XYZ file of C-alpha atoms in Angstrom:
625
model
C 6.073 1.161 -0.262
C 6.348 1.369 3.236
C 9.792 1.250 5.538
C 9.168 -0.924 8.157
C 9.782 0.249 12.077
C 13.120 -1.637 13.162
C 13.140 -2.661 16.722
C 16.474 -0.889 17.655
C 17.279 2.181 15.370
C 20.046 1.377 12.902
C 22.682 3.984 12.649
C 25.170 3.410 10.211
C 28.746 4.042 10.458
C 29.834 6.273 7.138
C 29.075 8.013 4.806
C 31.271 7.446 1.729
C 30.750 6.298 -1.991
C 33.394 4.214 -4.426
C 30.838 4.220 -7.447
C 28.588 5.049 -9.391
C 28.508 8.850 -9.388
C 24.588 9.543 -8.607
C 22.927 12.822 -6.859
C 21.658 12.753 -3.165
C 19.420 10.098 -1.852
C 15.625 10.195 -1.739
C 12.444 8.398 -0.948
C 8.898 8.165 -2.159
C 5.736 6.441 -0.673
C 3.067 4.957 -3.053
C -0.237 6.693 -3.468
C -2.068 4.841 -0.889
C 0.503 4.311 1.699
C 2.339 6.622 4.566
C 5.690 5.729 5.455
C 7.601 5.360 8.056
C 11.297 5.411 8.614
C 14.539 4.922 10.465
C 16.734 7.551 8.336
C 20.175 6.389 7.964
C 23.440 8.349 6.562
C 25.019 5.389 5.091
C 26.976 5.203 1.487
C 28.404 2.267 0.088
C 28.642 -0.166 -3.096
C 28.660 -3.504 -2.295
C 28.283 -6.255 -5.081
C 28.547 -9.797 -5.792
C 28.197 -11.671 -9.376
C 24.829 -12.743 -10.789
C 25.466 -14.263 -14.033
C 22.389 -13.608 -17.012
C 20.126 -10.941 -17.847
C 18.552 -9.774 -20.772
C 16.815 -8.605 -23.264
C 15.399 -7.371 -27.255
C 12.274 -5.469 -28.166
C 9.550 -5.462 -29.790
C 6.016 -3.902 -29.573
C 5.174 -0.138 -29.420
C 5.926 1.943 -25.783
C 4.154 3.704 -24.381
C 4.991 6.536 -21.998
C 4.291 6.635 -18.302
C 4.002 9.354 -16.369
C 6.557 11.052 -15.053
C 7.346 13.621 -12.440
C 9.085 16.877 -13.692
C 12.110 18.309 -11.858
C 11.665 16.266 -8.895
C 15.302 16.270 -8.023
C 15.689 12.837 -6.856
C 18.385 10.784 -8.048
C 16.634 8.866 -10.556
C 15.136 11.435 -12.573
C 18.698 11.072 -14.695
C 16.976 7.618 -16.020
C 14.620 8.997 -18.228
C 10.926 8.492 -18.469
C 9.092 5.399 -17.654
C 7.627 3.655 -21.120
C 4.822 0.759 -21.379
C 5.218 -2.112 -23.793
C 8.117 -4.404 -25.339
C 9.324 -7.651 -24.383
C 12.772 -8.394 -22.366
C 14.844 -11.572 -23.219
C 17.369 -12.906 -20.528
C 19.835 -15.410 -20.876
C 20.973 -18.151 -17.889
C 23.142 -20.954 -17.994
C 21.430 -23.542 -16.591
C 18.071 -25.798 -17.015
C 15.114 -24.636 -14.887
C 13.674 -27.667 -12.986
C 12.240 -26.041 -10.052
C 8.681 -24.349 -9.552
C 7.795 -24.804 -6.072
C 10.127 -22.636 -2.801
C 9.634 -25.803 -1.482
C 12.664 -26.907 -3.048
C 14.447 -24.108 -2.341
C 17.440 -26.481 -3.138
C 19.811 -24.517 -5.005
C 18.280 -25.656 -8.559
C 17.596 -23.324 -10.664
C 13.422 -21.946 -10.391
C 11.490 -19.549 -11.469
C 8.876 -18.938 -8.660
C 10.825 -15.635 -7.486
C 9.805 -13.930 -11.222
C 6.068 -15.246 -10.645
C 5.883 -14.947 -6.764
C 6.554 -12.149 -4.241
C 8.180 -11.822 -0.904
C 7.238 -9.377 1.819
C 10.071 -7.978 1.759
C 11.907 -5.993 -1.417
C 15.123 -3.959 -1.702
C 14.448 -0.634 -0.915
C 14.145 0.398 -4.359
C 14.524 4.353 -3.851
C 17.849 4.098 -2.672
C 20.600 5.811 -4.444
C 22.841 3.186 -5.567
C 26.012 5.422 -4.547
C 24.291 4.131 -0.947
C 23.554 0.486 -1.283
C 23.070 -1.180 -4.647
C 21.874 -4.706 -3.325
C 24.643 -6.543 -5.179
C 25.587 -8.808 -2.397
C 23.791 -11.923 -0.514
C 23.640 -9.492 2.593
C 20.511 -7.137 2.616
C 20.986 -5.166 5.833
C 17.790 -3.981 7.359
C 18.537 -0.438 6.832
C 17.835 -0.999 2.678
C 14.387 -3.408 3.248
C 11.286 -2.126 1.850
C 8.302 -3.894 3.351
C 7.206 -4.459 -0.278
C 3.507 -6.322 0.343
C 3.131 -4.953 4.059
C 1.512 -1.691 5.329
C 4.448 -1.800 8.358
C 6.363 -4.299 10.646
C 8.257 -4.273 13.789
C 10.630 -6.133 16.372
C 8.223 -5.847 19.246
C 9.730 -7.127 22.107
C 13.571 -9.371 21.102
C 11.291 -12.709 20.737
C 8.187 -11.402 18.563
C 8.453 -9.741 15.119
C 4.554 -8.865 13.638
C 4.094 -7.580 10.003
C 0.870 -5.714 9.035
C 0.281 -7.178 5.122
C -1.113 -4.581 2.298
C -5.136 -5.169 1.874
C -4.831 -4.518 -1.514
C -3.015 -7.691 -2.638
C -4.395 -10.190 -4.970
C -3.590 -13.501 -6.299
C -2.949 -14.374 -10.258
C -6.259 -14.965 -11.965
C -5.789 -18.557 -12.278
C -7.766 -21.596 -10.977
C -7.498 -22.491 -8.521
C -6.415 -19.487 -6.809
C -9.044 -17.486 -9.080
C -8.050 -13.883 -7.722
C -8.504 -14.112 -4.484
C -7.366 -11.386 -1.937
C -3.928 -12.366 -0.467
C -3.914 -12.157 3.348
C -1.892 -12.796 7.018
C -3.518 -16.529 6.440
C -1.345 -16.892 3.159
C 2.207 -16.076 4.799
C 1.293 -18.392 8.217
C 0.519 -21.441 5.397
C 3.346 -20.791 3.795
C 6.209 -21.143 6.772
C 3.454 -23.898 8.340
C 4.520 -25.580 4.971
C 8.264 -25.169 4.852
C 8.785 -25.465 8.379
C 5.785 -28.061 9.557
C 4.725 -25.710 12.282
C 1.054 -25.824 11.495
C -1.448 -25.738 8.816
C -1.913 -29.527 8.291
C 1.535 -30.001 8.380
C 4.062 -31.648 10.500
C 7.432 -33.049 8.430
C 10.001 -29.870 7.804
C 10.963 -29.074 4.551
C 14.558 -31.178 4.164
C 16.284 -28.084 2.193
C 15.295 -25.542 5.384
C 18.519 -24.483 6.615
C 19.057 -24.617 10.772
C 19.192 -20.621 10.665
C 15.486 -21.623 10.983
C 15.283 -23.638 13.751
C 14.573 -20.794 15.950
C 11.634 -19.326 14.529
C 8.293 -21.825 16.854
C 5.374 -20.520 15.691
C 3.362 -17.627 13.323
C -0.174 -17.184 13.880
C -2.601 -14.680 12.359
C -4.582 -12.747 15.226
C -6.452 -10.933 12.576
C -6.928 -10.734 8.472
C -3.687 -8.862 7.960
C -1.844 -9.091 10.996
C 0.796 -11.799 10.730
C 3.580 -12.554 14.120
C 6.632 -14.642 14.328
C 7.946 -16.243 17.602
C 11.327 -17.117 18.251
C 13.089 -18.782 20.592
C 14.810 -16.467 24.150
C 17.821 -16.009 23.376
C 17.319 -15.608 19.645
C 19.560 -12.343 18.370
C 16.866 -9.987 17.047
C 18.746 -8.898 13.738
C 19.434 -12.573 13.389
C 15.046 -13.080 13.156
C 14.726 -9.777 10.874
C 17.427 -11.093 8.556
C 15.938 -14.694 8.294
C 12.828 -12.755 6.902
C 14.411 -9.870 4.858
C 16.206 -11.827 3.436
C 15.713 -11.338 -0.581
C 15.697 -14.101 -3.448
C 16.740 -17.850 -2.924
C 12.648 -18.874 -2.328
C 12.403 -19.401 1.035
C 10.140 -16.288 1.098
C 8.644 -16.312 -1.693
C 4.601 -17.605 -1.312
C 2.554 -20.340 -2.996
C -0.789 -20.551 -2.863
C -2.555 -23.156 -0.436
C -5.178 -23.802 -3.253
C -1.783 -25.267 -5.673
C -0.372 -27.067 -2.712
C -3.726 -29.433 -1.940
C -4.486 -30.133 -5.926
C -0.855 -30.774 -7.142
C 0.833 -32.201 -4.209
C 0.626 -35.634 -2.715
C 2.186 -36.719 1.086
C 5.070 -38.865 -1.604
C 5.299 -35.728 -3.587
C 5.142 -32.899 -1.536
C 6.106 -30.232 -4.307
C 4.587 -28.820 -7.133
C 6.781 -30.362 -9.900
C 4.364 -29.078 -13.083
C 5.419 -25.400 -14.364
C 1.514 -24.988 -15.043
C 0.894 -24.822 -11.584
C 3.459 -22.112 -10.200
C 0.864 -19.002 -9.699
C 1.558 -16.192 -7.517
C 0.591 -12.410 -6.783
C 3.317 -11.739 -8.864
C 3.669 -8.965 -11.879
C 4.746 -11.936 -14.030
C 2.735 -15.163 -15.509
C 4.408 -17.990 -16.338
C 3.208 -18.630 -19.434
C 5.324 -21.128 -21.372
C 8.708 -23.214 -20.623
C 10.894 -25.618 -23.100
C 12.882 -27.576 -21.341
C 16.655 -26.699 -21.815
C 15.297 -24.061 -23.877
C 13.602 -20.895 -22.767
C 11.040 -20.064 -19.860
C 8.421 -17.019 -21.414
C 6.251 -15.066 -19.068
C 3.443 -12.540 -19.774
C 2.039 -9.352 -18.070
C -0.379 -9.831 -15.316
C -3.321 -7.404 -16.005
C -4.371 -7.651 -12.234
C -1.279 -6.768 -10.817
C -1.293 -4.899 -7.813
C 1.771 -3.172 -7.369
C 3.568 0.887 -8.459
C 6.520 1.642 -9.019
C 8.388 3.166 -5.844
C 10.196 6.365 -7.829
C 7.046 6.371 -10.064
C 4.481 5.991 -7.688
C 1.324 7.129 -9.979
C 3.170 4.292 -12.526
C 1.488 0.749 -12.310
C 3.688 -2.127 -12.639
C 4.745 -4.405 -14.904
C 6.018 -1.938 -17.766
C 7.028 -4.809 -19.969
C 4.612 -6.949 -21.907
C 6.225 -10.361 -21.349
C 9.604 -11.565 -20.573
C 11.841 -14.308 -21.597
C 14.816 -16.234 -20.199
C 16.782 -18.124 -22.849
C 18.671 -20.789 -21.810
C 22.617 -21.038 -23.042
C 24.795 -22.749 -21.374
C 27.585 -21.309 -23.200
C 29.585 -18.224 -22.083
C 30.840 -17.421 -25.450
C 27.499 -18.324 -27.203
C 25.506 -15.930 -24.813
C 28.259 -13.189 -25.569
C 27.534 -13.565 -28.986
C 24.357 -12.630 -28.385
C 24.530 -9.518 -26.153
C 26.751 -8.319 -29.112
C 23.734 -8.905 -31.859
C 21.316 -7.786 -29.312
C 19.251 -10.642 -29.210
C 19.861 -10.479 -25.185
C 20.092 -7.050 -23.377
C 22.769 -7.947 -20.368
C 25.218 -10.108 -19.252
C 28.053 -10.439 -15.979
C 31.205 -10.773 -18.141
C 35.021 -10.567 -16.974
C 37.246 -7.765 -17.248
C 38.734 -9.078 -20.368
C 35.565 -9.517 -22.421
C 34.582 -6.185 -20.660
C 37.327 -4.375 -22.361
C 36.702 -6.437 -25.736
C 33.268 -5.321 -25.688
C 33.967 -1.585 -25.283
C 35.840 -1.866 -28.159
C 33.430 -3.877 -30.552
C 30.516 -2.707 -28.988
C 30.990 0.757 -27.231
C 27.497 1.432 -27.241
C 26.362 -1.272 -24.769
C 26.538 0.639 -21.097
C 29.021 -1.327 -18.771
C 28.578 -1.319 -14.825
C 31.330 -2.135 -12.799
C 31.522 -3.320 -9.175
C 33.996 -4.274 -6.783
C 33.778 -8.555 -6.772
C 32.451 -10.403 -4.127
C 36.024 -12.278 -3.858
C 39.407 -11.450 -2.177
C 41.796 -13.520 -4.026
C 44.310 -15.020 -1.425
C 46.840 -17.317 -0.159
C 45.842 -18.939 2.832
C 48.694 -20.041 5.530
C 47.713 -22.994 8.147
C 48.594 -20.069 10.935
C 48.547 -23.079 13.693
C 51.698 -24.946 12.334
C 55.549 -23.147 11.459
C 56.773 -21.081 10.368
C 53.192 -19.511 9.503
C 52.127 -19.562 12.825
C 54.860 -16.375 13.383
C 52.519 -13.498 12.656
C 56.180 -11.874 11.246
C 56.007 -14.199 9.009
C 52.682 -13.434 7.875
C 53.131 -9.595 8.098
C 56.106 -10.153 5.832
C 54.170 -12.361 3.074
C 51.516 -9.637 2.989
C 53.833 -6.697 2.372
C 55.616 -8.419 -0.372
C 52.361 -8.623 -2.324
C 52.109 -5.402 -4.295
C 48.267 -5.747 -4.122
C 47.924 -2.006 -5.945
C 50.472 -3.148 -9.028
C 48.488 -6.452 -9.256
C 45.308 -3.866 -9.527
C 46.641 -1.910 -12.071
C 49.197 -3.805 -14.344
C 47.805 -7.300 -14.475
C 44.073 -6.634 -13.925
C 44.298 -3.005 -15.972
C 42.904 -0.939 -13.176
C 40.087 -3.119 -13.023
C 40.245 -4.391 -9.304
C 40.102 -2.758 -5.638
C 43.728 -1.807 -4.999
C 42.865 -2.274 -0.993
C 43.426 -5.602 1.365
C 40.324 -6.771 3.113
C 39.259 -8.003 6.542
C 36.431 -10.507 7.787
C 34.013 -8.317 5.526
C 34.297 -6.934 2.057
C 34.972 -3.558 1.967
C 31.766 -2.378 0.527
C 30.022 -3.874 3.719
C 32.148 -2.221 5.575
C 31.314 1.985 4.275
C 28.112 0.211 4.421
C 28.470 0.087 8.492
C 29.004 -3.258 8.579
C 32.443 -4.072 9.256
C 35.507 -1.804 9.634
C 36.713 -0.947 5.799
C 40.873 -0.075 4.943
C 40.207 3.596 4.010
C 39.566 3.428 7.791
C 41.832 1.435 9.465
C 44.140 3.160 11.242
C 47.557 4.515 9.533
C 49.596 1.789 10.822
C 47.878 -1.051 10.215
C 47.698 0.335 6.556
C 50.743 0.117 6.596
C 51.394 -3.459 7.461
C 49.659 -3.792 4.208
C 51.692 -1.921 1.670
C 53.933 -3.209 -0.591
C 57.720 -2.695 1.231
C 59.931 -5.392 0.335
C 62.695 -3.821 2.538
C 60.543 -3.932 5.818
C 59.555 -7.505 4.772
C 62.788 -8.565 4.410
C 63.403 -7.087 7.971
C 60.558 -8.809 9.092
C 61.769 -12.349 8.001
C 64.925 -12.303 9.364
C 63.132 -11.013 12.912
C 61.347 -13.998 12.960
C 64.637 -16.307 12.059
C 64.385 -16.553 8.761
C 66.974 -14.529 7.246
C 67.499 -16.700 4.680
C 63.371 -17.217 3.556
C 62.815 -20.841 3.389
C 60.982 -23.211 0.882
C 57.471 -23.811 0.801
C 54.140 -24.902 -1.173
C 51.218 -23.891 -2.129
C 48.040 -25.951 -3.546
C 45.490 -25.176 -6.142
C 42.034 -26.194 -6.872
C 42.293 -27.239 -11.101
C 39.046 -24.402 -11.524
C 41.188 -22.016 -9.479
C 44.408 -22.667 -11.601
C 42.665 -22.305 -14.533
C 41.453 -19.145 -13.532
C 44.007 -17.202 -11.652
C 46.908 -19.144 -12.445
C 48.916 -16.789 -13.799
C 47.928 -14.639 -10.772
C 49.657 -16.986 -8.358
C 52.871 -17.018 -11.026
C 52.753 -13.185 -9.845
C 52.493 -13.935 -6.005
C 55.537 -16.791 -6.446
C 57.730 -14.097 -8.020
C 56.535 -11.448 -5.037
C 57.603 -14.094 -2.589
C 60.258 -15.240 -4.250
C 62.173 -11.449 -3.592
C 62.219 -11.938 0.265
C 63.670 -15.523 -0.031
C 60.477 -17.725 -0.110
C 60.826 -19.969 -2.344
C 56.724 -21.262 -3.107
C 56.045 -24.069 -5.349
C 52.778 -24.592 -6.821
C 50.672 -27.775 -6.597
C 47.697 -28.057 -9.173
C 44.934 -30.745 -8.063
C 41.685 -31.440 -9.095
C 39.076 -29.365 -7.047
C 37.787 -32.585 -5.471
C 41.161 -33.521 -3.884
C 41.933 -29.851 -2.861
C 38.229 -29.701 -1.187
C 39.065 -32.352 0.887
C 42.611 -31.358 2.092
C 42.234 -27.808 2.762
C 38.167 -27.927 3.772
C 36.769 -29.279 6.965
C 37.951 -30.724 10.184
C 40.306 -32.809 8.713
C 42.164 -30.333 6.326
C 45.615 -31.466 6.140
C 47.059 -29.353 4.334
C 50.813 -28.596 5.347
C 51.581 -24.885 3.776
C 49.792 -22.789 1.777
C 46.371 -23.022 -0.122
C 44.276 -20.536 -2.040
C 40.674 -20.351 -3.087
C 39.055 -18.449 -5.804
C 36.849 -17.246 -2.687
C 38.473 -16.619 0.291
C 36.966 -15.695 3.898
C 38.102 -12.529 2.988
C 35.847 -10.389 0.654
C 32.642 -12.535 1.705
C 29.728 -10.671 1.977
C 26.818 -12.459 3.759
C 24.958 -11.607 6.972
C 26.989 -11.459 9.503
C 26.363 -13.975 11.751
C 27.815 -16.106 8.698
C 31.120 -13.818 8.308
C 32.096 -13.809 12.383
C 32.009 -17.366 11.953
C 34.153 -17.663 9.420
C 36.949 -18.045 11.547
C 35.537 -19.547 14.270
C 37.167 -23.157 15.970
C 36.511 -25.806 13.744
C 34.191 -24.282 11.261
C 34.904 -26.024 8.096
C 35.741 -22.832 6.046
C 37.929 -21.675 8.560
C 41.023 -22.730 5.902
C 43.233 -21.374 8.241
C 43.003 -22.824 11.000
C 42.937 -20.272 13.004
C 41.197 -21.161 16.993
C 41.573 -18.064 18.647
C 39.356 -17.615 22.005
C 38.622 -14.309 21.189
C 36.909 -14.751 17.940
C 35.104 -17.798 19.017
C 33.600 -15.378 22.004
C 32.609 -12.556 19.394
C 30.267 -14.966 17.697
C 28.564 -15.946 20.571
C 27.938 -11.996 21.834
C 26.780 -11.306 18.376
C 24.277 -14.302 18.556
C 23.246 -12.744 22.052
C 23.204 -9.336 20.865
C 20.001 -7.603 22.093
C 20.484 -4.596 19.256
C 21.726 -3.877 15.714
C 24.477 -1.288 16.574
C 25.860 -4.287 19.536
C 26.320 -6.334 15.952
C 27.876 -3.822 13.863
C 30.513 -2.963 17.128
C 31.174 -6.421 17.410
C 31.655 -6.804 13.615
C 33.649 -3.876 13.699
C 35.878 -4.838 16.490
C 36.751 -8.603 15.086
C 37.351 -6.844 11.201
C 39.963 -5.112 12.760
C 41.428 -8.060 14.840
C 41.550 -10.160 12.098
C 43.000 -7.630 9.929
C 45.728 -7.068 12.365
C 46.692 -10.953 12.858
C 47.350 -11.307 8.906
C 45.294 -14.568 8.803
C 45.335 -14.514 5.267
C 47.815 -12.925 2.880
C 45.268 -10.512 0.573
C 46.271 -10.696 -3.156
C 43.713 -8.748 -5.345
C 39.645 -8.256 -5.607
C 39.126 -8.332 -9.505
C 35.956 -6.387 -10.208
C 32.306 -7.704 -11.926
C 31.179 -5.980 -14.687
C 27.375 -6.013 -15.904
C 26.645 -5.013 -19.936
C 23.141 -3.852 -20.838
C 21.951 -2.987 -24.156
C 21.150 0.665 -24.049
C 17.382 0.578 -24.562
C 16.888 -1.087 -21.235
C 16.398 1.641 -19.457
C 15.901 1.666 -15.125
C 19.064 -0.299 -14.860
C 20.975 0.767 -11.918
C 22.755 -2.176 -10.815
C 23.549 -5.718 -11.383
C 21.274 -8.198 -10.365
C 20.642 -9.198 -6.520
C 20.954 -12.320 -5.226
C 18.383 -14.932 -6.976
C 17.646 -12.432 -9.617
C 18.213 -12.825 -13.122
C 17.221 -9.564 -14.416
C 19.361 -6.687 -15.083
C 18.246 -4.748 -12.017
C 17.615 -4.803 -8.681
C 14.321 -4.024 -9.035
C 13.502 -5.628 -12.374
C 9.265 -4.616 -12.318
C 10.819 -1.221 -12.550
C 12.711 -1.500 -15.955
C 11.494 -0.854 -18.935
C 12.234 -0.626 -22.583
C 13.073 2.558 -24.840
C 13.201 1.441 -28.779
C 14.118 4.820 -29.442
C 17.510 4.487 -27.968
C 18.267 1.150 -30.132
């Protein structure tokens, strides 16, 4: 597949590597295709938690070829085999078919349909492993285009594969997919064109800037946006991997199924694509099944003389239950599952055989001061609260080793040795040090800021949260408790606590804390420098600080990726030095897979629910069951 041209060349910021112990990085083009690239020396993991994946065997494999002694990193997963089946499990009902309701429901259009864009699939995970919400430009594969570019800062124009066809289904019937397909489809969502006029209602205002695509010739497809419109703010509206707002329909479903009162395609018979998958049964609450499609078009990317799907059909099973889908990773009737660090460790007891993959959460777990009212407001007092957390004990005695043992800023750390954002191992000594656990400097620090003594305070808890990391916040009393404040604890239903400590209006007095905190986010970044931003509803703190407010709106005028990443940089380490939140622990996800799924290298990405990143790519190996 080919790497697409990026406007300004993105160079990233470190390289460095927390996980999964791979060799060197390397790339490979498909058969017909050159490729072009912006080479970056980047290393990172980065991860967030996709629950559900997969899978049990049958049928007889087949090998594929493979490349001898090629020396890139994923030789070390074996050889490529043809044939089996792969069962998933989810926990939810699927009752969407159609990206036009791209609503949050749960669909299944993304295992059917394709997006132009793909994680870069021949990354080394020890690099990127696509675990988060965030896909930075540097790790997009233009999978279904021949190249694109950021022309000028207004215009980006994509160059779509010839070689693409549609599902061999009426009434699509095969056709060749083309530059007309992707102008209908954001003419559809967006009602730019194409017949139609009303806007999607679940388009989100990211889009708002995006005026017009048109099609100058049979592969050739250009977006306009409006002046003033950040280019790595267009690229990431269109990179922008799972969720279906990408993903394409065909025109030929949308005129026989749809109606002007019923816009969407609402039948599961109907949802065709260019897809490796067909969707070839669904029982509702039950199971969704999907077959090979013996027309598809694509290779795989380390493979590239390897056509894709390897897998005869696939299955998602529907269980609702955590325990109950457990129970069947352990008697293999499902091949993966995102379980906590308890069951983790339960499982590599009872089940040491099932490989576990373990990545730093998407969550910083913290306690969250309203900074604009006493005596939280004293940036002592903060500094004090933070360095009577012992963030690396909570790490290691009460999570067992399985958490980061490092304080975050605006941006998980993972984004950060990713080149996006400013990560601890490199903040500067001092400011690490405002961060370690010193109950004697604390204690100094208190009675600096007048409160010798400590003083009594609160803090409230969402019923979910509570029931979750209760006992975690038993831990930060007692921590607190040893430089004199005295913190009571307040459980309320989440309801309640949404609408004290959320919005405009949040009224809370003290203290609050979220399972997710602003902290430890990892989404693009336009959406983490708001985070703390005047007014913004998730700003929990409260914070309104003139100087953040102006670093969103240079980012938003930014005329370059590198301006971004600076300006990222720069506000990580602000925020990191005004102790707007007190960081408590990151507990890390963990990912089982049944060892005969084999091209596994990382949980899920966001919208997936397979067990990889790039699940066309894995296959099954009986002969490790």
């Amino acid at each position: 597949m080919k790497k697409g041209v990026i406007w300004i060349t993105v160079s990233l910021l470190l390289v460095a590597s927390l996980l999964l112990a791979s060799c060197g990085s390397s790339t490979t083009t498909s058969a017909t295709t050159t490729k072009t690239t912006t080479t970056s020396t980047t290393t990172t993991t980065t991860s967030t938690v996709v629950s559900t994946t997969s899978t049990t065997t049958t049928g007889t494999a087949t090998t594929a070829v493979n490349t001898t002694s090629t020396g890139n990193w994923w030789d070390s997963l074996g050889t490529p085999k043809y044939g089996g089946s792969l069962t998933m499990s989810y926990n939810a009902n699927y009752v969407d078919w159609d990206p036009y309701l791209q609503n949050g429901s749960p669909g299944v259009y993304n295992n059917v349909m394709e997006q132009m864009f793909e994680n870069a699939y021949t990354t080394n995970p020890n690099i990127w492993n696509f675990s988060i919400n965030f896909l930075p430009p540097d790790y997009a594969d233009g999978f279904m285009l021949t190249s694109w570019a950021m022309t000028n800062p207004t215009t980006f124009t994509v160059v779509v594969r010839n070689n693409i066809y549609w599902q061999n289904i009426s009434p699509v019937n095969g056709r060749q997919f083309t530059a007309a397909d992707v102008v209908y489809h954001y003419n559809r969502l967006l009602g730019l064109g194409s017949g139609f006029t009303t806007r999607d209602p679940y388009m989100s205002t990211g889009w708002n800037p995006l005026l017009s695509i048109t099609s100058p010739d049979k592969y050739t497809a250009v977006f306009t946006f409006a002046a003033g419109t950040a280019p790595l703010s267009s690229q990431l509206l269109l990179i922008t991997v799972g969720g279906g707002v990408n993903d394409f329909e065909a025109s030929e479903c949308v005129a026989a199924y749809t109606t002007t009162s019923n816009p969407a395609i609402i039948d599961w018979h109907h949802t065709i694509g260019t897809g490796p998958w067909l969707l070839s049964d669904f029982v509702d609450n039950s199971s969704v099944s999907f077959v090979k499609n013996p027309n598809y078009w694509g290779y795989d990317e380390r493979w590239p003389q390897n056509k894709l799907p390897y897998m005869d059909s696939e299955k998602i099973i529907i269980v609702a239950s955590q325990a109950t889908a457990e129970a069947a990773l352990r008697s293999g009737k499902i091949g993966g599952l995102s379980v906590t660090a308890a069951d983790a460790t339960s499982f590599k007891k009872t089940n040491p055989e099932i490989t576990q993959y373990t990545y730093a959460g998407t969550q910083e777990l913290s306690v969250d001061p309203r900074v604009d009212l006493a005596p939280f407001s004293n940036i002592q007092v903060r500094e004090a609260m933070q360095q009577s957390i012992d963030i690396a004990g909570i790490a290691t005695n009460f999570y067992g080793g399985q958490a980061t043992p490092w304080p975050q800023s605006l941006t998980q750390n993972q984004m950060g040795l990713g080149g996006w954002g400013f990560p601890y191992p490199q903040w500067p000594a001092d400011l690490q040090a405002q961060y370690a656990y010193n109950v004697t400097n604390a204690k100094t620090l208190m009675a600096s800021a007048g409160f010798p003594s400590g003083f009594n305070t609160n803090i409230l808890l969402a019923s979910s949260n509570s029931i979750a990391n209760g006992d975690l916040y038993q831990i930060v009393q007692s921590e607190f408790a040893a430089i004199g404040i005295n913190m009571s604890i307040t459980v309320m239903p989440d309801a309640t606590w949404n609408s004290i400590c959320l919005g405009a209006g949040r009224t809370y007095p003290a203290l609050c804390a979220r399972a997710l905190g602003c902290t430890g986010l990892t989404s693009d970044p336009f959406t983490q420098l708001s985070k703390y931003t005047t007014g913004n509803m998730t700003d929990i703190p409260n914070v309104s600080d003139p100087k953040i407010d102006n670093w969103r709106v240079q980012a938003l005028a930014a005329t370059s990726v590198d301006a971004v990443k600076q300006i990222l940089h720069d506000e990580n380490l602000y925020v990191a030095q005004q102790h707007f939140e007190i960081c408590v622990a990151q507990p890390n996800t963990f990912v089982l897979v049944q060892p005969w799924v084999k091209g596994v290298t990382g949980p899920p990405g966001a919208g997936w629910v397979w067990p990889g990143p790039f699940p066309n790519g894995d296959w099954i190996d009986t002969s490790s069951n």
